PDB file of C-alpha atoms in Angstrom:
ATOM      1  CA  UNK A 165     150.406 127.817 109.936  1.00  0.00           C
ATOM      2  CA  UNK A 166     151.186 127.550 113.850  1.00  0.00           C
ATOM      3  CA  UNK A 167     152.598 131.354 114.263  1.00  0.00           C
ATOM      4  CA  UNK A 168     149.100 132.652 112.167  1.00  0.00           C
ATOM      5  CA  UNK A 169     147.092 130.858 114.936  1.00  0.00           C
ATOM      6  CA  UNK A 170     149.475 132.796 117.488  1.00  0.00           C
ATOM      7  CA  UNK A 171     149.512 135.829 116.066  1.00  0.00           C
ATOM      8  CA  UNK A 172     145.764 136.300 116.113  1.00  0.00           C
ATOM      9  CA  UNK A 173     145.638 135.068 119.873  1.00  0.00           C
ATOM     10  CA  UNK A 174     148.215 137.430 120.364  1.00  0.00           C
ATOM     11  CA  UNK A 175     146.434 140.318 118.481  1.00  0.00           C
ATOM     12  CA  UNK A 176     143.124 139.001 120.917  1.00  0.00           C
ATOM     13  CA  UNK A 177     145.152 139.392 124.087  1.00  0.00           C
ATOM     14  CA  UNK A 178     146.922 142.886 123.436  1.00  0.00           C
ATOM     15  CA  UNK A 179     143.183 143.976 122.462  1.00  0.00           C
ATOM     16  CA  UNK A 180     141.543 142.940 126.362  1.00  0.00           C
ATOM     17  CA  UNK A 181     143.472 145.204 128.267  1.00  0.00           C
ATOM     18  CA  UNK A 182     142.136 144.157 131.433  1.00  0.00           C
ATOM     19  CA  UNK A 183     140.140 141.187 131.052  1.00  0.00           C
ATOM     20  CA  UNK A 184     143.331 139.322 130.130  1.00  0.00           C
ATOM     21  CA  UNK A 185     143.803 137.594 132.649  1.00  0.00           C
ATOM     22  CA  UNK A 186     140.314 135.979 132.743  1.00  0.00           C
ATOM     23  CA  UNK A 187     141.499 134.629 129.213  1.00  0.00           C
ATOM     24  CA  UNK A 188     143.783 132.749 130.838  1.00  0.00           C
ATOM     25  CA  UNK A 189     141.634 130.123 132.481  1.00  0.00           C
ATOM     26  CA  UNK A 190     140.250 127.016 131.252  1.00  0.00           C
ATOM     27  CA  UNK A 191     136.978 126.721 129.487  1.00  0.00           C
ATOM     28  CA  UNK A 192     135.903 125.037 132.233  1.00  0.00           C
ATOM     29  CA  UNK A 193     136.486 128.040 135.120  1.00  0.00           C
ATOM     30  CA  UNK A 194     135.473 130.408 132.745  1.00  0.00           C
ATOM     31  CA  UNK A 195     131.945 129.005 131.643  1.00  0.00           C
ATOM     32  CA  UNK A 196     131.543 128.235 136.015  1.00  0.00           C
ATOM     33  CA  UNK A 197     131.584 132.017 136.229  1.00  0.00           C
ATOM     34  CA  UNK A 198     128.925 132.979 134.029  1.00  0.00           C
ATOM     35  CA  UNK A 199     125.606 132.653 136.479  1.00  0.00           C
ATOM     36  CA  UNK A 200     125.557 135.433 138.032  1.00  0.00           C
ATOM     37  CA  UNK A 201     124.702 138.628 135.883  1.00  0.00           C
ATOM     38  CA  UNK A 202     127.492 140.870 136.327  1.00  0.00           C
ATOM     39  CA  UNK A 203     129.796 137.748 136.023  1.00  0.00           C
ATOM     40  CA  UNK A 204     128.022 136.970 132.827  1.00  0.00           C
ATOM     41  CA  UNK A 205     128.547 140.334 131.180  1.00  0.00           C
ATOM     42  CA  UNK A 206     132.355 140.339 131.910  1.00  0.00           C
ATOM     43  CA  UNK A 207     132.377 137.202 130.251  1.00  0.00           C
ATOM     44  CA  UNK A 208     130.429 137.986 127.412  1.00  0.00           C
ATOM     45  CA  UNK A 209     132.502 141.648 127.119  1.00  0.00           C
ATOM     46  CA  UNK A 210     135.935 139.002 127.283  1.00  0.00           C
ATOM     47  CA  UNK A 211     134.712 137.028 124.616  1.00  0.00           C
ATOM     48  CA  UNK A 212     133.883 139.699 121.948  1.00  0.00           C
ATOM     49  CA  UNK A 213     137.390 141.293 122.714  1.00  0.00           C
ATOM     50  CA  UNK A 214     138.679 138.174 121.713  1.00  0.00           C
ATOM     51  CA  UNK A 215     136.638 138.118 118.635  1.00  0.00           C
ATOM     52  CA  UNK A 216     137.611 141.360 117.708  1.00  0.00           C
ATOM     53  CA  UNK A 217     140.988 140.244 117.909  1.00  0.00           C
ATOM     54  CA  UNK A 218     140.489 137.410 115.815  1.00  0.00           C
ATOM     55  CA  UNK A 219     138.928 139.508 113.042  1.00  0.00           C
ATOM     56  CA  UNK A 220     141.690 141.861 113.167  1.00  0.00           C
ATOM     57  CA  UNK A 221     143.843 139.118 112.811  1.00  0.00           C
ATOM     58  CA  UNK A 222     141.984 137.615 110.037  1.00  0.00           C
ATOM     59  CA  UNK A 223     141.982 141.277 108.668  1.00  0.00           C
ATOM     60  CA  UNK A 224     145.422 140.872 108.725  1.00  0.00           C
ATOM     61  CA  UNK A 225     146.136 137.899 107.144  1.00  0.00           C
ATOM     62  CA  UNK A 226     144.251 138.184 104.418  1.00  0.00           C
ATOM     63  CA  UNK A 227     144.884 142.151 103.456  1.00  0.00           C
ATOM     64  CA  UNK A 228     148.600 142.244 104.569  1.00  0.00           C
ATOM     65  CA  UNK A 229     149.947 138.840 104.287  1.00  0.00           C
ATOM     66  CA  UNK A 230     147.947 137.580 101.257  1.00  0.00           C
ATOM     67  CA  UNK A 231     146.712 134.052 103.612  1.00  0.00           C
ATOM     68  CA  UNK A 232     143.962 132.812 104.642  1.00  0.00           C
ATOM     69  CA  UNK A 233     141.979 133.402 107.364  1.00  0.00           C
ATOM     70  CA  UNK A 234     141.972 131.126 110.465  1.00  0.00           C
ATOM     71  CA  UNK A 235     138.271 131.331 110.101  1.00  0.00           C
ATOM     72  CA  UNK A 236     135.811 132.309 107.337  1.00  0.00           C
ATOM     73  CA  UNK A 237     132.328 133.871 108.879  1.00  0.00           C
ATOM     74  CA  UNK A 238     130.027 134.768 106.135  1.00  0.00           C
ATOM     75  CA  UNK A 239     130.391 138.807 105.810  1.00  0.00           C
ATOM     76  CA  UNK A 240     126.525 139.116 106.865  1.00  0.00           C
ATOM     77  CA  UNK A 241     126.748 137.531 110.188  1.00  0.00           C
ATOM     78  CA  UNK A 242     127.656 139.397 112.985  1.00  0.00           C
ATOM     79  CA  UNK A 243     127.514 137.664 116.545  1.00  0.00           C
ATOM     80  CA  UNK A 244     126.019 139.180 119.791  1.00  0.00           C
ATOM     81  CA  UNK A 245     127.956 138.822 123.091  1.00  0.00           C
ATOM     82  CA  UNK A 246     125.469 136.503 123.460  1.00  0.00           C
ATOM     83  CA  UNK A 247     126.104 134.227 121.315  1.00  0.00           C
ATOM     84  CA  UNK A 248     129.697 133.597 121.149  1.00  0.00           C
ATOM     85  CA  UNK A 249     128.967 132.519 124.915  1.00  0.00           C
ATOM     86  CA  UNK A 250     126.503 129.557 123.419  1.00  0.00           C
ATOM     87  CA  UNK A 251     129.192 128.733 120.726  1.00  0.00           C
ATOM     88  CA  UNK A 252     131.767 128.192 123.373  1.00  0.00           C
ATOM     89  CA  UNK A 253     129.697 126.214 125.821  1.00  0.00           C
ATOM     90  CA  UNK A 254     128.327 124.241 123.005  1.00  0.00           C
ATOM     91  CA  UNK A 255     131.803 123.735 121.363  1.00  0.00           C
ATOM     92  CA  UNK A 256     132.594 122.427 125.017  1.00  0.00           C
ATOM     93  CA  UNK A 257     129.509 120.164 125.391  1.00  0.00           C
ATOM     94  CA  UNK A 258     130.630 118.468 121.711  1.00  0.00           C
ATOM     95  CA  UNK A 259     134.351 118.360 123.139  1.00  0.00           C
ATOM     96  CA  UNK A 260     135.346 117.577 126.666  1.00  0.00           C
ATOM     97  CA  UNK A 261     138.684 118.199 126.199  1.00  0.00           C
ATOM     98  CA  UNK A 262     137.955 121.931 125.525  1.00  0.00           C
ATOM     99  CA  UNK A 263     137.312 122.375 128.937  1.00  0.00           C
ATOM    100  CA  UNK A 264     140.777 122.155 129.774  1.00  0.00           C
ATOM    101  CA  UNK A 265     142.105 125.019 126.948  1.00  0.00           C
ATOM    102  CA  UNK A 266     142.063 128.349 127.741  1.00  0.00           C
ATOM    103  CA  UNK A 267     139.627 130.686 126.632  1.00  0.00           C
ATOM    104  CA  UNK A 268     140.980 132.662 123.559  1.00  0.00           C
ATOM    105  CA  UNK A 269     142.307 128.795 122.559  1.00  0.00           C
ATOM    106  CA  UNK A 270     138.851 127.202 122.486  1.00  0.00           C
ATOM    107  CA  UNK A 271     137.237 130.194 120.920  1.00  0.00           C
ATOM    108  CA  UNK A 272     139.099 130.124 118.032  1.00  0.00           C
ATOM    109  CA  UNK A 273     138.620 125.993 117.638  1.00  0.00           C
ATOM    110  CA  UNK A 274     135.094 126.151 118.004  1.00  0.00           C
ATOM    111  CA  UNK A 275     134.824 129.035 114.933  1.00  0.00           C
ATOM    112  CA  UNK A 276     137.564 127.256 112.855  1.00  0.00           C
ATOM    113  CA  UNK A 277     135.060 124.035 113.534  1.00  0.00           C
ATOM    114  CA  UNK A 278     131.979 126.130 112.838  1.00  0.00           C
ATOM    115  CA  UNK A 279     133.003 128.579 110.123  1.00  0.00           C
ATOM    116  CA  UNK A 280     136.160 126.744 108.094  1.00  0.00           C
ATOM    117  CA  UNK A 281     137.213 128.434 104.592  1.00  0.00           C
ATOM    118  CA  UNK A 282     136.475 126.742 101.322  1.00  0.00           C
ATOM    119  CA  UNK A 283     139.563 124.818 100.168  1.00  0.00           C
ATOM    120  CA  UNK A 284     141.417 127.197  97.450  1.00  0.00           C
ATOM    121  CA  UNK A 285     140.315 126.004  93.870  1.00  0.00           C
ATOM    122  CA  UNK A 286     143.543 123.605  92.212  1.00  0.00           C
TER     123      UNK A 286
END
């Protein structure tokens, strides 16, 4: 179960290009650097490359390797840069230990908190 949670970080990281390296700081730098407009709109643009990257990865899993998902948003529900930004401060406010993960890290445990899949029927 650990290397599907690393694969779809991984898949997340390849797909920033740029902006990686801004994935790589806590939750706690990273939401600091959000009051200033053009600050906030790099952020926002980081976090929906990661989300992309987490729904090619869940993509992935479920198409190619017959798993499932890490995550399980309803098919209807599309987020704005906007917010993913509010689930990830809120996820933080609910758990101060998030501020010390790094972005793509704390992303994916506040939608795996937020949006987990229905247990497989028995």
């Amino acid at each position: 179960m650990r290397k599907r949670h690393l694969a779809g970080i991984m898949i997340c990281l390849v797909s920033l290009g740029p902006n990686a390296a801004r994935a790589e700081q806590t939750v706690s730098n990273f939401l600091q650097t959000v009051e200033e407009p053009l600050d906030r709109e790099r952020a926002e643009t980081l976090l929906a490359g990661i989300n992309s990257g987490f729904m090619q990865a869940n993509t992935w899993l479920a198409e190619t390797r017959h798993e499932a998902p890490m995550y399980c948003v309803p098919e209807e529900l599309v987020f704005t840069e906007d917010q993913l930004l509010s689930l990830l401060k809120k996820g933080a406010d609910e758990d101060p230990a998030m501020g010390d993960m790094k972005v793509p890290a704390a992303l994916l445990a506040v939608m795996r908190k937020t949006f987990p899949c229905a247990a497989a029927p028995k």
